PDB file of C-alpha atoms in Angstrom:
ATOM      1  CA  UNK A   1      21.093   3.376 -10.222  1.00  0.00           C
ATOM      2  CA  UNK A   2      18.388   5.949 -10.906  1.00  0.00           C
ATOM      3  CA  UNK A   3      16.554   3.990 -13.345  1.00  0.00           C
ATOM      4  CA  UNK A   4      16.778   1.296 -11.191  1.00  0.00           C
ATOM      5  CA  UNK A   5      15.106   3.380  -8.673  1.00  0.00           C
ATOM      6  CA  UNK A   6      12.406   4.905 -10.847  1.00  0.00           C
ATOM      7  CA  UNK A   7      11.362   1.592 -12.055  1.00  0.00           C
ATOM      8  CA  UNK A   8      10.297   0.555  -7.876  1.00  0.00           C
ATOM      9  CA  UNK A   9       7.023   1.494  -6.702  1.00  0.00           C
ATOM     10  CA  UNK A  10       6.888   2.995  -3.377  1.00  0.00           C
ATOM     11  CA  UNK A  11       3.467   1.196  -2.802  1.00  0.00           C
ATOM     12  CA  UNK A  12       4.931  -2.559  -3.357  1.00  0.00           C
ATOM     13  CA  UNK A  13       2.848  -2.813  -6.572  1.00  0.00           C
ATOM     14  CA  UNK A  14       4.571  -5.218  -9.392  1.00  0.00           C
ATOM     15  CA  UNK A  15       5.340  -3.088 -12.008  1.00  0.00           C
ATOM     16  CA  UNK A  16       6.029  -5.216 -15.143  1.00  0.00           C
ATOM     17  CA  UNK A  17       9.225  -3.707 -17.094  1.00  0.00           C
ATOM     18  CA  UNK A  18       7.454  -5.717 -20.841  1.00  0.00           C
ATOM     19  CA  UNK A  19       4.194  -6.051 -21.213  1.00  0.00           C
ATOM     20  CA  UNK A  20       2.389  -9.793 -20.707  1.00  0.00           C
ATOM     21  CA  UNK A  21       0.267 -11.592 -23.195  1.00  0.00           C
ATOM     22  CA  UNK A  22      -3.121 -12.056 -21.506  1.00  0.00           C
ATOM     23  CA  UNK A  23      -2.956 -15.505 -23.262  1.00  0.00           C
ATOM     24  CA  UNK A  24      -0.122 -16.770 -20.834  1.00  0.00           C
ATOM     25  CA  UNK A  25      -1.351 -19.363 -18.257  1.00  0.00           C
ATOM     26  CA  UNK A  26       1.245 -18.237 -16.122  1.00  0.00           C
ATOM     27  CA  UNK A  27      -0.084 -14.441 -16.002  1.00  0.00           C
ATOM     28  CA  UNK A  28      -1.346 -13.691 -12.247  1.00  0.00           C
ATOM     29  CA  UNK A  29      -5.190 -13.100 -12.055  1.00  0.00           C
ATOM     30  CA  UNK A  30      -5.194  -9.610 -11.064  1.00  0.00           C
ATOM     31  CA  UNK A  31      -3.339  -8.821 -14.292  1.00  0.00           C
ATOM     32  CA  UNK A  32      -6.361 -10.577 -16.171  1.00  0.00           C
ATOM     33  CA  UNK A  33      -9.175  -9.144 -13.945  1.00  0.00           C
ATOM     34  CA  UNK A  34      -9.882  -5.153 -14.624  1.00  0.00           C
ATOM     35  CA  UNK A  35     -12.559  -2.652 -14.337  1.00  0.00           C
ATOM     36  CA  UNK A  36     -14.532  -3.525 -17.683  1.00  0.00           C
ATOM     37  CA  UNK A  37     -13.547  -7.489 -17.438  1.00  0.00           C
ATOM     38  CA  UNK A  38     -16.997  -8.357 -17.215  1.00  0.00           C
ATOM     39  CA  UNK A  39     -18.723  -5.641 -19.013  1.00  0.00           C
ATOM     40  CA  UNK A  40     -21.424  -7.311 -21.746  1.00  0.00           C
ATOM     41  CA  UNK A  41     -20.563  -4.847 -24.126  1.00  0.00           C
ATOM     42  CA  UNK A  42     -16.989  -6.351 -23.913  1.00  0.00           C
ATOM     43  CA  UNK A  43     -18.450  -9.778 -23.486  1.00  0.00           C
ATOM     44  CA  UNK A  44     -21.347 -10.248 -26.029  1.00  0.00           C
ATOM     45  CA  UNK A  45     -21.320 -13.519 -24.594  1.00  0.00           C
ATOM     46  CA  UNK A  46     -22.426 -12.663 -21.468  1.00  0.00           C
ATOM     47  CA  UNK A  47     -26.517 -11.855 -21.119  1.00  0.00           C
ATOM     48  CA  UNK A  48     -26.616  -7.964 -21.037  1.00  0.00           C
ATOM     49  CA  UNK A  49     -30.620  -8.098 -20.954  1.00  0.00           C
ATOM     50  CA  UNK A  50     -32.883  -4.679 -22.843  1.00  0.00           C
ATOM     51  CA  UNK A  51     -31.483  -1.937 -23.262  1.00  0.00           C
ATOM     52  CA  UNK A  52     -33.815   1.257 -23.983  1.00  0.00           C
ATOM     53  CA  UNK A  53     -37.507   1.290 -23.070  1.00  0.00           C
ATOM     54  CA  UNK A  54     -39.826  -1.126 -23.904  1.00  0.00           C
ATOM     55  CA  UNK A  55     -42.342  -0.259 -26.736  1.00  0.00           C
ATOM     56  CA  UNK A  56     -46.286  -1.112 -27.134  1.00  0.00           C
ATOM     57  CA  UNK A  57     -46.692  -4.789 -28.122  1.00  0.00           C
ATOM     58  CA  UNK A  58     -47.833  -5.612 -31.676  1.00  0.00           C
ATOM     59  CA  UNK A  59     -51.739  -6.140 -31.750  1.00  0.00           C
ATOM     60  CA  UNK A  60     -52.437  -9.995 -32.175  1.00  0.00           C
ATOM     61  CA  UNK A  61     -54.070 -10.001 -35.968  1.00  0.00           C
ATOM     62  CA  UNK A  62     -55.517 -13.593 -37.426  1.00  0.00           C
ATOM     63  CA  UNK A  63     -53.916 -13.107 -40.990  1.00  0.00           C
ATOM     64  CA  UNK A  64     -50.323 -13.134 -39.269  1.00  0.00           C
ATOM     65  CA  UNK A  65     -51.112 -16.267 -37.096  1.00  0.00           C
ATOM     66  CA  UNK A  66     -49.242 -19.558 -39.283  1.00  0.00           C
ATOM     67  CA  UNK A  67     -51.164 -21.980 -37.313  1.00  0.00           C
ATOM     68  CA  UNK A  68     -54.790 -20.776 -37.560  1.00  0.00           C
ATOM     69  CA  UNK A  69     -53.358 -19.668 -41.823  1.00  0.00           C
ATOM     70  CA  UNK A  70     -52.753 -23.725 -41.876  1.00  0.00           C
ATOM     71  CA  UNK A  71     -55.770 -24.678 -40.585  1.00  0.00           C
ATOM     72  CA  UNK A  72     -58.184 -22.818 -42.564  1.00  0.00           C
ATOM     73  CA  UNK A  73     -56.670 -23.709 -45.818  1.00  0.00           C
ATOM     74  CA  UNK A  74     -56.165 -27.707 -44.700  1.00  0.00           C
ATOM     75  CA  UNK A  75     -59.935 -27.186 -44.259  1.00  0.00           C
ATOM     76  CA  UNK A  76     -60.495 -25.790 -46.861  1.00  0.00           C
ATOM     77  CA  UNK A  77     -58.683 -28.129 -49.067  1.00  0.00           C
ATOM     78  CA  UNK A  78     -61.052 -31.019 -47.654  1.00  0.00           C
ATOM     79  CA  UNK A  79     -63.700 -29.051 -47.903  1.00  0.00           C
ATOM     80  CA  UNK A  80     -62.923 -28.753 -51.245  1.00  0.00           C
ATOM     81  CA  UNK A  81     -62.271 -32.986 -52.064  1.00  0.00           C
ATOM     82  CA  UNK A  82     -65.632 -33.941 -49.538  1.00  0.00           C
ATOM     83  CA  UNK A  83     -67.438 -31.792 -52.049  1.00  0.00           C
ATOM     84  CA  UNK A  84     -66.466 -32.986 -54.849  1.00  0.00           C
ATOM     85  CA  UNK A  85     -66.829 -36.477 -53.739  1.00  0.00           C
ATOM     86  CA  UNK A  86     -70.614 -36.195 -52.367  1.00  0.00           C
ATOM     87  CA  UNK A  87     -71.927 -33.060 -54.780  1.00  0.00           C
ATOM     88  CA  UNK A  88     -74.368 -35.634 -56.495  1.00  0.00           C
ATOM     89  CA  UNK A  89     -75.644 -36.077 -52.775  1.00  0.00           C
ATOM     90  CA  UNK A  90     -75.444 -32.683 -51.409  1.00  0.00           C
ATOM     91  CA  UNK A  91     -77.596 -31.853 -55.108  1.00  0.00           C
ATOM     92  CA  UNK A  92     -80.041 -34.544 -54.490  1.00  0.00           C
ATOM     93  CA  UNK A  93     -80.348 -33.407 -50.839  1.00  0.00           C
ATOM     94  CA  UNK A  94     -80.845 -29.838 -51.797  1.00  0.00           C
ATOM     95  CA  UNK A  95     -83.518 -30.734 -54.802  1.00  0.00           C
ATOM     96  CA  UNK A  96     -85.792 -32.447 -52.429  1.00  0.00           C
ATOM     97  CA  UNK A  97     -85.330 -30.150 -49.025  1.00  0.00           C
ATOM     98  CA  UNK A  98     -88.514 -28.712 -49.706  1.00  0.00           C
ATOM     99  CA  UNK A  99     -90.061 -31.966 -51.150  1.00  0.00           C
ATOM    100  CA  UNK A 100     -93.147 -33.147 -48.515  1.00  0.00           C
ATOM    101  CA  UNK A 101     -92.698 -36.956 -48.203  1.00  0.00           C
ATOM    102  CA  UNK A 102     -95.192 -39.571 -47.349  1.00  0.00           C
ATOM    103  CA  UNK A 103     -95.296 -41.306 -44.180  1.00  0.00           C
ATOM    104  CA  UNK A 104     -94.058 -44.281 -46.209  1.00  0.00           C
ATOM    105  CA  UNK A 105     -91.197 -42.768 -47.754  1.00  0.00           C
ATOM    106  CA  UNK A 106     -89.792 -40.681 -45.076  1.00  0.00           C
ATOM    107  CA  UNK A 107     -86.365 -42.127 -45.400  1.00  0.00           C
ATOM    108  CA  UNK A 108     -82.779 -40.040 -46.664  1.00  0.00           C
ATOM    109  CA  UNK A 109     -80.711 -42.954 -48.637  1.00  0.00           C
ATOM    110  CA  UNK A 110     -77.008 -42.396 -47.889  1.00  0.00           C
ATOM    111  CA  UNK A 111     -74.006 -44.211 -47.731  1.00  0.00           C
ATOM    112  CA  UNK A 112     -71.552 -44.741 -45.199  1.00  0.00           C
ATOM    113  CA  UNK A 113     -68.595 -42.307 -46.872  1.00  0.00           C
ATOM    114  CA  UNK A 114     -71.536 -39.733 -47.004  1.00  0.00           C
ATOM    115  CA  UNK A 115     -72.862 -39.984 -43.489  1.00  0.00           C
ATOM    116  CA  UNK A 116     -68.598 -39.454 -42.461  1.00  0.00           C
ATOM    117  CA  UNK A 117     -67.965 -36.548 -44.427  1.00  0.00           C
ATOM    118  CA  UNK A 118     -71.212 -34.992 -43.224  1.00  0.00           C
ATOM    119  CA  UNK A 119     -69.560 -35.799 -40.204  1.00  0.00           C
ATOM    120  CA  UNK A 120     -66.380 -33.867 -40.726  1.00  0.00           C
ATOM    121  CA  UNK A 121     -68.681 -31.143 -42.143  1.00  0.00           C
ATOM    122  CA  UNK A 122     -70.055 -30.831 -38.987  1.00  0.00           C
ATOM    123  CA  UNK A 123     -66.234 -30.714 -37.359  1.00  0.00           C
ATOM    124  CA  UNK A 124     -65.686 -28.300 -39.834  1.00  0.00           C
ATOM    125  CA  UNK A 125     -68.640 -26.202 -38.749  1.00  0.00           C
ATOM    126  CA  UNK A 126     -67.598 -26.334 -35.072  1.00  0.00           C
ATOM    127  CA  UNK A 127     -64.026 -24.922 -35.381  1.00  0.00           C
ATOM    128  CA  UNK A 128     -65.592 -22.171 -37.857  1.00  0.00           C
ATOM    129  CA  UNK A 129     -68.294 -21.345 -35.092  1.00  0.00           C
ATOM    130  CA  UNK A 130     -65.330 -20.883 -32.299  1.00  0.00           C
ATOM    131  CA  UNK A 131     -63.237 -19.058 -34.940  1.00  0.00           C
ATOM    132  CA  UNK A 132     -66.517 -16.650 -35.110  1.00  0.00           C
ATOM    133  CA  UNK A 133     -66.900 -16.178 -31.602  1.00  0.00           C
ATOM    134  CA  UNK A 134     -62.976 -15.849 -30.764  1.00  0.00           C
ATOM    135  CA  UNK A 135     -63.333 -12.802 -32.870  1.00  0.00           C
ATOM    136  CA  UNK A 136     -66.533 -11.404 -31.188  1.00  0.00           C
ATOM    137  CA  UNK A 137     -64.581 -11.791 -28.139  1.00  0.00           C
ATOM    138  CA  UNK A 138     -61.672 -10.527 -28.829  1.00  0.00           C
ATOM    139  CA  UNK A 139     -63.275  -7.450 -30.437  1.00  0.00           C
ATOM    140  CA  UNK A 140     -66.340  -6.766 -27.752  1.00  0.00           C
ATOM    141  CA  UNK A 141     -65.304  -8.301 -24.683  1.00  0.00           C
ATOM    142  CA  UNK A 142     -61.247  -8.223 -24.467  1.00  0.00           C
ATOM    143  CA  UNK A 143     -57.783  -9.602 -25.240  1.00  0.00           C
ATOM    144  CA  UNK A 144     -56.063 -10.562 -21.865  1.00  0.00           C
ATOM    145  CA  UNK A 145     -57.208 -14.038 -20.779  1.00  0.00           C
ATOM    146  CA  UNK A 146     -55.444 -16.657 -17.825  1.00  0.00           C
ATOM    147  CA  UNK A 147     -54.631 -18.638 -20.409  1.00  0.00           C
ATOM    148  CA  UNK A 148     -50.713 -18.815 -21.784  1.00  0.00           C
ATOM    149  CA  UNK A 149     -51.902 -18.834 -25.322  1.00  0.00           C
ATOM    150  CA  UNK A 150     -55.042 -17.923 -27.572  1.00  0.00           C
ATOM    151  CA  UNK A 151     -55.154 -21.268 -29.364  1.00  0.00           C
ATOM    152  CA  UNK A 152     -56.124 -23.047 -25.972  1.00  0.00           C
ATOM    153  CA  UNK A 153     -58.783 -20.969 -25.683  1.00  0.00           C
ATOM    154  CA  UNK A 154     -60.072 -21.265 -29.264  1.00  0.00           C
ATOM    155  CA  UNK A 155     -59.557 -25.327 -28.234  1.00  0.00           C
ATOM    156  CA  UNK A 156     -61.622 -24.981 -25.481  1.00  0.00           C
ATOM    157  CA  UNK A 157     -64.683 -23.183 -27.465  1.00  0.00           C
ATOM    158  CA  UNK A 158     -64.228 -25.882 -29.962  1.00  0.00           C
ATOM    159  CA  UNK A 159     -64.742 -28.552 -27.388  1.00  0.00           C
ATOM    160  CA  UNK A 160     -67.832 -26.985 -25.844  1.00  0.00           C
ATOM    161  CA  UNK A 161     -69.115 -26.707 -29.985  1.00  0.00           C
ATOM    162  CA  UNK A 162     -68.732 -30.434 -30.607  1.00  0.00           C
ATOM    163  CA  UNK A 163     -70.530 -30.981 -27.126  1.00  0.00           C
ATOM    164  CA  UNK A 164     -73.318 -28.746 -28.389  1.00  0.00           C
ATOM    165  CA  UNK A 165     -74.290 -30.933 -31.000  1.00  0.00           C
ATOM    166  CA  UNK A 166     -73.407 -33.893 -29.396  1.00  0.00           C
ATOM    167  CA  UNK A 167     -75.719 -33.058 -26.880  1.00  0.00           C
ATOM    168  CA  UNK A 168     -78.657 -31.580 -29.268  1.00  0.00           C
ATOM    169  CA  UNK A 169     -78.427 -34.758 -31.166  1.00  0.00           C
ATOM    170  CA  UNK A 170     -79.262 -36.992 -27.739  1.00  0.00           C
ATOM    171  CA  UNK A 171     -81.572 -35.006 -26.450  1.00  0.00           C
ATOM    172  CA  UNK A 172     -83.789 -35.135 -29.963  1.00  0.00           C
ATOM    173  CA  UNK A 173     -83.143 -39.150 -30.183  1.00  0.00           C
ATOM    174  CA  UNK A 174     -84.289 -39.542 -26.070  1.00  0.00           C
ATOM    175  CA  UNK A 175     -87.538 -36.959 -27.068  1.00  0.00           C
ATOM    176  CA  UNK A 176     -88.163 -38.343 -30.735  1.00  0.00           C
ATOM    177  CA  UNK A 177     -87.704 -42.102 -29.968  1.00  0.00           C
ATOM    178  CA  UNK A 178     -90.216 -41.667 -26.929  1.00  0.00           C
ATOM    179  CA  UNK A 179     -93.086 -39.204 -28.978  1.00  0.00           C
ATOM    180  CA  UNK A 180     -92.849 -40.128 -32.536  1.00  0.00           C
ATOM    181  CA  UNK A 181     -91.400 -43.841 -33.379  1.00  0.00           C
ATOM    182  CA  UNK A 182     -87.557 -44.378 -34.123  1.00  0.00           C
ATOM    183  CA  UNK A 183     -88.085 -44.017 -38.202  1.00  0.00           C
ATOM    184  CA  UNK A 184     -89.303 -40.694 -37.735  1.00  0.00           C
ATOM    185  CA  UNK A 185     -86.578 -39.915 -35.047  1.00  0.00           C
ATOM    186  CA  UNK A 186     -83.689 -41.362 -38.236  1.00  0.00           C
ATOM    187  CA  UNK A 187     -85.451 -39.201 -40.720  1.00  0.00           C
ATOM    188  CA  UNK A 188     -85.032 -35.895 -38.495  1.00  0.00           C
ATOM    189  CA  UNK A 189     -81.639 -36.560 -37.720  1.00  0.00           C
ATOM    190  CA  UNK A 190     -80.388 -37.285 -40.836  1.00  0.00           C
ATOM    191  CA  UNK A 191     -82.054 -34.069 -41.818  1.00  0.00           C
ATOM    192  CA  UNK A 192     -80.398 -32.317 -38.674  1.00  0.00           C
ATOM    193  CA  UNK A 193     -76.873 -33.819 -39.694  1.00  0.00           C
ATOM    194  CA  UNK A 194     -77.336 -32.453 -43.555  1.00  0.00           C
ATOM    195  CA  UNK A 195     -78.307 -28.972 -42.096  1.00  0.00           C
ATOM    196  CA  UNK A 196     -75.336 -28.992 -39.691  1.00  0.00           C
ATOM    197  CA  UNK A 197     -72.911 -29.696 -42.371  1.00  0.00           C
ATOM    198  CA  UNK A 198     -73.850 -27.394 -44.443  1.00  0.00           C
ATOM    199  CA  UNK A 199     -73.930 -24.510 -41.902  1.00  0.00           C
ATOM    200  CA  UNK A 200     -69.434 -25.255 -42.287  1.00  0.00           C
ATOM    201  CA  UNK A 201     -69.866 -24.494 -45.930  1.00  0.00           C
ATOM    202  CA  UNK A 202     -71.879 -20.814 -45.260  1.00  0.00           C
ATOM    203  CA  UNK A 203     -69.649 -19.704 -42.293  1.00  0.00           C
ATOM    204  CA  UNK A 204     -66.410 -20.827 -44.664  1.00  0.00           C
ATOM    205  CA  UNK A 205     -66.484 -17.354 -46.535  1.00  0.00           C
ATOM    206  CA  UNK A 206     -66.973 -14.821 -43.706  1.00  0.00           C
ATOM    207  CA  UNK A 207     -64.402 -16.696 -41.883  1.00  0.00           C
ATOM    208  CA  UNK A 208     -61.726 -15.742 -44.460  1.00  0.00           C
ATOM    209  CA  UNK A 209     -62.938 -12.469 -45.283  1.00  0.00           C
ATOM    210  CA  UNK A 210     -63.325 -11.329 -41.448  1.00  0.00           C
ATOM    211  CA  UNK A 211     -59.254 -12.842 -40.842  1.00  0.00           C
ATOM    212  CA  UNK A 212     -57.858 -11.866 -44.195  1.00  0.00           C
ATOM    213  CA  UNK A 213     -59.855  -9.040 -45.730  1.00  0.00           C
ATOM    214  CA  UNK A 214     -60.390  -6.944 -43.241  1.00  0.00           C
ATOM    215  CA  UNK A 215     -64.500  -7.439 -43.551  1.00  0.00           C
ATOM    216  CA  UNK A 216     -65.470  -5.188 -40.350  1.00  0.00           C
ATOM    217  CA  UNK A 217     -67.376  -7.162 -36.989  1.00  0.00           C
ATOM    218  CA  UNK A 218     -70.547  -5.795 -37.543  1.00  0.00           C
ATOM    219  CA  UNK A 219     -70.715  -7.018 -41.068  1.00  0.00           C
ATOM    220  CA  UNK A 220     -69.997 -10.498 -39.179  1.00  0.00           C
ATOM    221  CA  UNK A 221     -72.490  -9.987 -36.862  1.00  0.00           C
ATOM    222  CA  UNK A 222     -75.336  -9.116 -39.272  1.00  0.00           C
ATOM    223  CA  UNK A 223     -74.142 -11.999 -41.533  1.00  0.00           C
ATOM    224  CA  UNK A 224     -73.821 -14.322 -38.771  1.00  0.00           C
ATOM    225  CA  UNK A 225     -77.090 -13.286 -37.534  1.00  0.00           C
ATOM    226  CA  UNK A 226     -78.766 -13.686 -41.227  1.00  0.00           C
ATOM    227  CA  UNK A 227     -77.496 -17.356 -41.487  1.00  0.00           C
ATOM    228  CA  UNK A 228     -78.836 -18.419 -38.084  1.00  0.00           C
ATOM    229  CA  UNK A 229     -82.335 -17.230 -38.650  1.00  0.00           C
ATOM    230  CA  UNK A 230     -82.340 -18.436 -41.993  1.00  0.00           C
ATOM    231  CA  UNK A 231     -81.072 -22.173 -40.574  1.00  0.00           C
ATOM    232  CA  UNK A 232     -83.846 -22.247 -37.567  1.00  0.00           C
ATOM    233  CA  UNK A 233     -86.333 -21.345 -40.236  1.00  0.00           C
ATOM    234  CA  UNK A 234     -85.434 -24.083 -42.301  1.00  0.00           C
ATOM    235  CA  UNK A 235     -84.805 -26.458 -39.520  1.00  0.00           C
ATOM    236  CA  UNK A 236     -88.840 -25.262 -38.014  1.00  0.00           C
ATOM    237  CA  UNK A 237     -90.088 -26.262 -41.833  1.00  0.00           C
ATOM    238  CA  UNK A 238     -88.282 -29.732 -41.706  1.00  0.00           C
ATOM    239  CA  UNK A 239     -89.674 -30.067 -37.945  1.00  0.00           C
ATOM    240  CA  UNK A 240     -93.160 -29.516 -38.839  1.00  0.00           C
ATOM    241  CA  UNK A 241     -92.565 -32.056 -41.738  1.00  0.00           C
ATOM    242  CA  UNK A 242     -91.355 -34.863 -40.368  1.00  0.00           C
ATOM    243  CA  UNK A 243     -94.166 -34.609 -37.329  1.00  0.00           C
ATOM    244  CA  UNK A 244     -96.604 -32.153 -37.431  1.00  0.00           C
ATOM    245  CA  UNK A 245     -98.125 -31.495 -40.403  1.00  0.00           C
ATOM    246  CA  UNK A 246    -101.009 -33.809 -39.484  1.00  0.00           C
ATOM    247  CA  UNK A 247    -101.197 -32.411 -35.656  1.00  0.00           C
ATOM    248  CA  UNK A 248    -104.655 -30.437 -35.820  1.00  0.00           C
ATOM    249  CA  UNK A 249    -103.082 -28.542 -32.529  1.00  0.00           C
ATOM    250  CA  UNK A 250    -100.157 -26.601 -34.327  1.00  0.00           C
ATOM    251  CA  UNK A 251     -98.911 -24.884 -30.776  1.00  0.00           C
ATOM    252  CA  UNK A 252     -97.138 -28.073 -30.348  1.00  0.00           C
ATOM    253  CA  UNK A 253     -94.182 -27.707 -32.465  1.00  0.00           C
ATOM    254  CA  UNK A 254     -93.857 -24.259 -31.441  1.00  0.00           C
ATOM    255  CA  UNK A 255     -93.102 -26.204 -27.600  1.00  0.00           C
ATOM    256  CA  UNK A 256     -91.506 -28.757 -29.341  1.00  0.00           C
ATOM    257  CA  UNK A 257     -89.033 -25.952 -31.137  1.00  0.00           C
ATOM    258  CA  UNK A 258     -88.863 -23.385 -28.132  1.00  0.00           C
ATOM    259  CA  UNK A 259     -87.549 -25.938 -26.107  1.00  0.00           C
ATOM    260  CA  UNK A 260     -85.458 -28.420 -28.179  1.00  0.00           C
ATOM    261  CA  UNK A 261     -83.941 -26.052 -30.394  1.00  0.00           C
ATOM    262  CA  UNK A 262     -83.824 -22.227 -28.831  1.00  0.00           C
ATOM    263  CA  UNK A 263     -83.605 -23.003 -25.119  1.00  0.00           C
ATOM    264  CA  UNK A 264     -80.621 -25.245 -25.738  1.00  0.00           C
ATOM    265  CA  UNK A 265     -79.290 -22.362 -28.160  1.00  0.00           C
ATOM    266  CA  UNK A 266     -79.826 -19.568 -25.544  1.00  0.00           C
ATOM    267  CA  UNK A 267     -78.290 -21.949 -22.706  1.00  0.00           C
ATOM    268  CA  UNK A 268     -75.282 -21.964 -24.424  1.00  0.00           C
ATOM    269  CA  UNK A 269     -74.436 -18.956 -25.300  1.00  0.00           C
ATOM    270  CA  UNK A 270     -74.824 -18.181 -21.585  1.00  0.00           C
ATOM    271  CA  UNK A 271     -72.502 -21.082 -20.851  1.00  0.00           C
ATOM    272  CA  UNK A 272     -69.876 -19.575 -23.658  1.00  0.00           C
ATOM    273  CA  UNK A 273     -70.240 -16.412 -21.791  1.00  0.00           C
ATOM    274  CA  UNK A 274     -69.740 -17.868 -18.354  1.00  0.00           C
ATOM    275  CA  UNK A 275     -66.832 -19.601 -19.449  1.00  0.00           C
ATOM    276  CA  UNK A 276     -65.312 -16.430 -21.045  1.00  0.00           C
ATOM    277  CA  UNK A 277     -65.800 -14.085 -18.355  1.00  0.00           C
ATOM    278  CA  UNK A 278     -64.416 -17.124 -16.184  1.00  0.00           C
ATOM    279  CA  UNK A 279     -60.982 -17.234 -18.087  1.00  0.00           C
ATOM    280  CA  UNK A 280     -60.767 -13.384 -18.640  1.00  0.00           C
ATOM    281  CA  UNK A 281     -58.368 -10.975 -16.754  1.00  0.00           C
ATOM    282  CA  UNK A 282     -60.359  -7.971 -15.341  1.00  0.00           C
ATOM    283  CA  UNK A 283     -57.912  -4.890 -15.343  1.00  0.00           C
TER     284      UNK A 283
END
């Protein structure tokens, strides 16, 4: 009798005398419910969240980004076949740059593969060109944007590249065909289309070595800035070529320059900084 009356709990509580499996269906629920039942460290399971405080994020670098890596080298590896498939042309093209034709023989002979990969030379040139001034902007201006991810905003300067040329190119054909005849106005363009492409080929190796080798900004800069006077210089030479080397009033092609080749320039680089002061977060 007094175990029996040890083993009842004044408070009505069912006191088991064995213990119960917690794998028997028949087991009440408040025998399988407890204090730590739904603890995450008991239940991995479960989604426990961060524990500990949060460190400093990991500084976006262009050498650990896979999908700008596979881009670069898938250009370069066409880069690499559309040269050796046009270097006879790209020699012959570069032989006679400075060469002063007649009015008779102002005419570039090239076939339709070699007007396409001048083409892609010029795609090429554009994507190089944003890649340049994502960095600058990155670097001078800032790193928080509206945008969910940095490769729509590279995609974006890309798209206002291609319309760059897209629009240089009409507005010389709409001023060339009207001035100067329609051979003339083939002859510059050609020559424009040659130049563009091969701008892709010089921005190639400060690309890499800005993303890869650590080559400082203002090295870019100063480089970048080299290359584009060097280009307008040889794209003023080929201007005064193909229409005013027999104009007796040589102010001409500096209008003709100033406002077909630099205003458009200096317009959009205001437009690329419009757009990027649009799309970044001021803190």
């Amino acid at each position: 009798m007094a175990l029996q009356q040890d083993s009842i709990d004044t408070l009505h509580l069912p006191i088991p005398t064995k213990g119960y499996s917690l794998l028997d269906v028949q087991l009440p629920q408040y025998y399988r419910e407890g204090f730590f039942s739904k603890d995450t460290l008991f239940h991995p399971e479960l989604p426990g969240g961060r524990s500990g405080v949060a460190g400093d994020p990991v500084p976006y670098n262009i050498h650990n980004d896979s999908i700008i890596t596979s881009i670069l080298l898938g250009f370069f590896i066409l880069m690499v076949i559309a040269y050796a498939n046009t270097h006879e042309f790209v020699t012959r093209q570069l032989k006679k740059f400075f060469y002063v034709p007649s009015e008779g023989t102002m005419e570039i002979t090239e076939t339709g593969t070699e007007s396409r990969i001048q083409l892609f030379m010029v795609l090429l040139s554009s994507v190089l060109l944003s890649l340049l001034y994502y960095f600058y902007v990155i670097h001078f201006v800032g790193d928080t944007f509206i945008l969910n991810s940095q490769y729509l905003l590279i995609a974006i300067y890309l798209v206002m590249m291609v319309s760059y040329f897209m629009a240089k190119w009409w507005l010389y054909t709409l001023v060339n065909t009207v001035f100067f005849g329609s051979k003339k106005n083939r002859y510059w363009l050609k020559t424009i289309l040659f130049i563009s492409s091969m701008e892709g080929a010089v921005f190639l190796p400060v690309v890499l070595l800005q993303a890869y080798f650590d080559m400082t900004e203002k090295n870019v800069v100063i480089y970048f800035v080299i290359v584009l006077i060097f280009v307008k210089i040889l794209t003023f030479f080929k201007c005064y070529v193909a229409f005013f080397r027999r104009n007796v009033f040589k102010l001409q092609i500096i209008l003709y320059f100033c406002a077909l080749e630099m205003v458009p320039l200096l317009a959009f680089w205001g437009a690329l900084d419009y757009v990027t002061d649009s799309l970044k977060i001021n803190l």
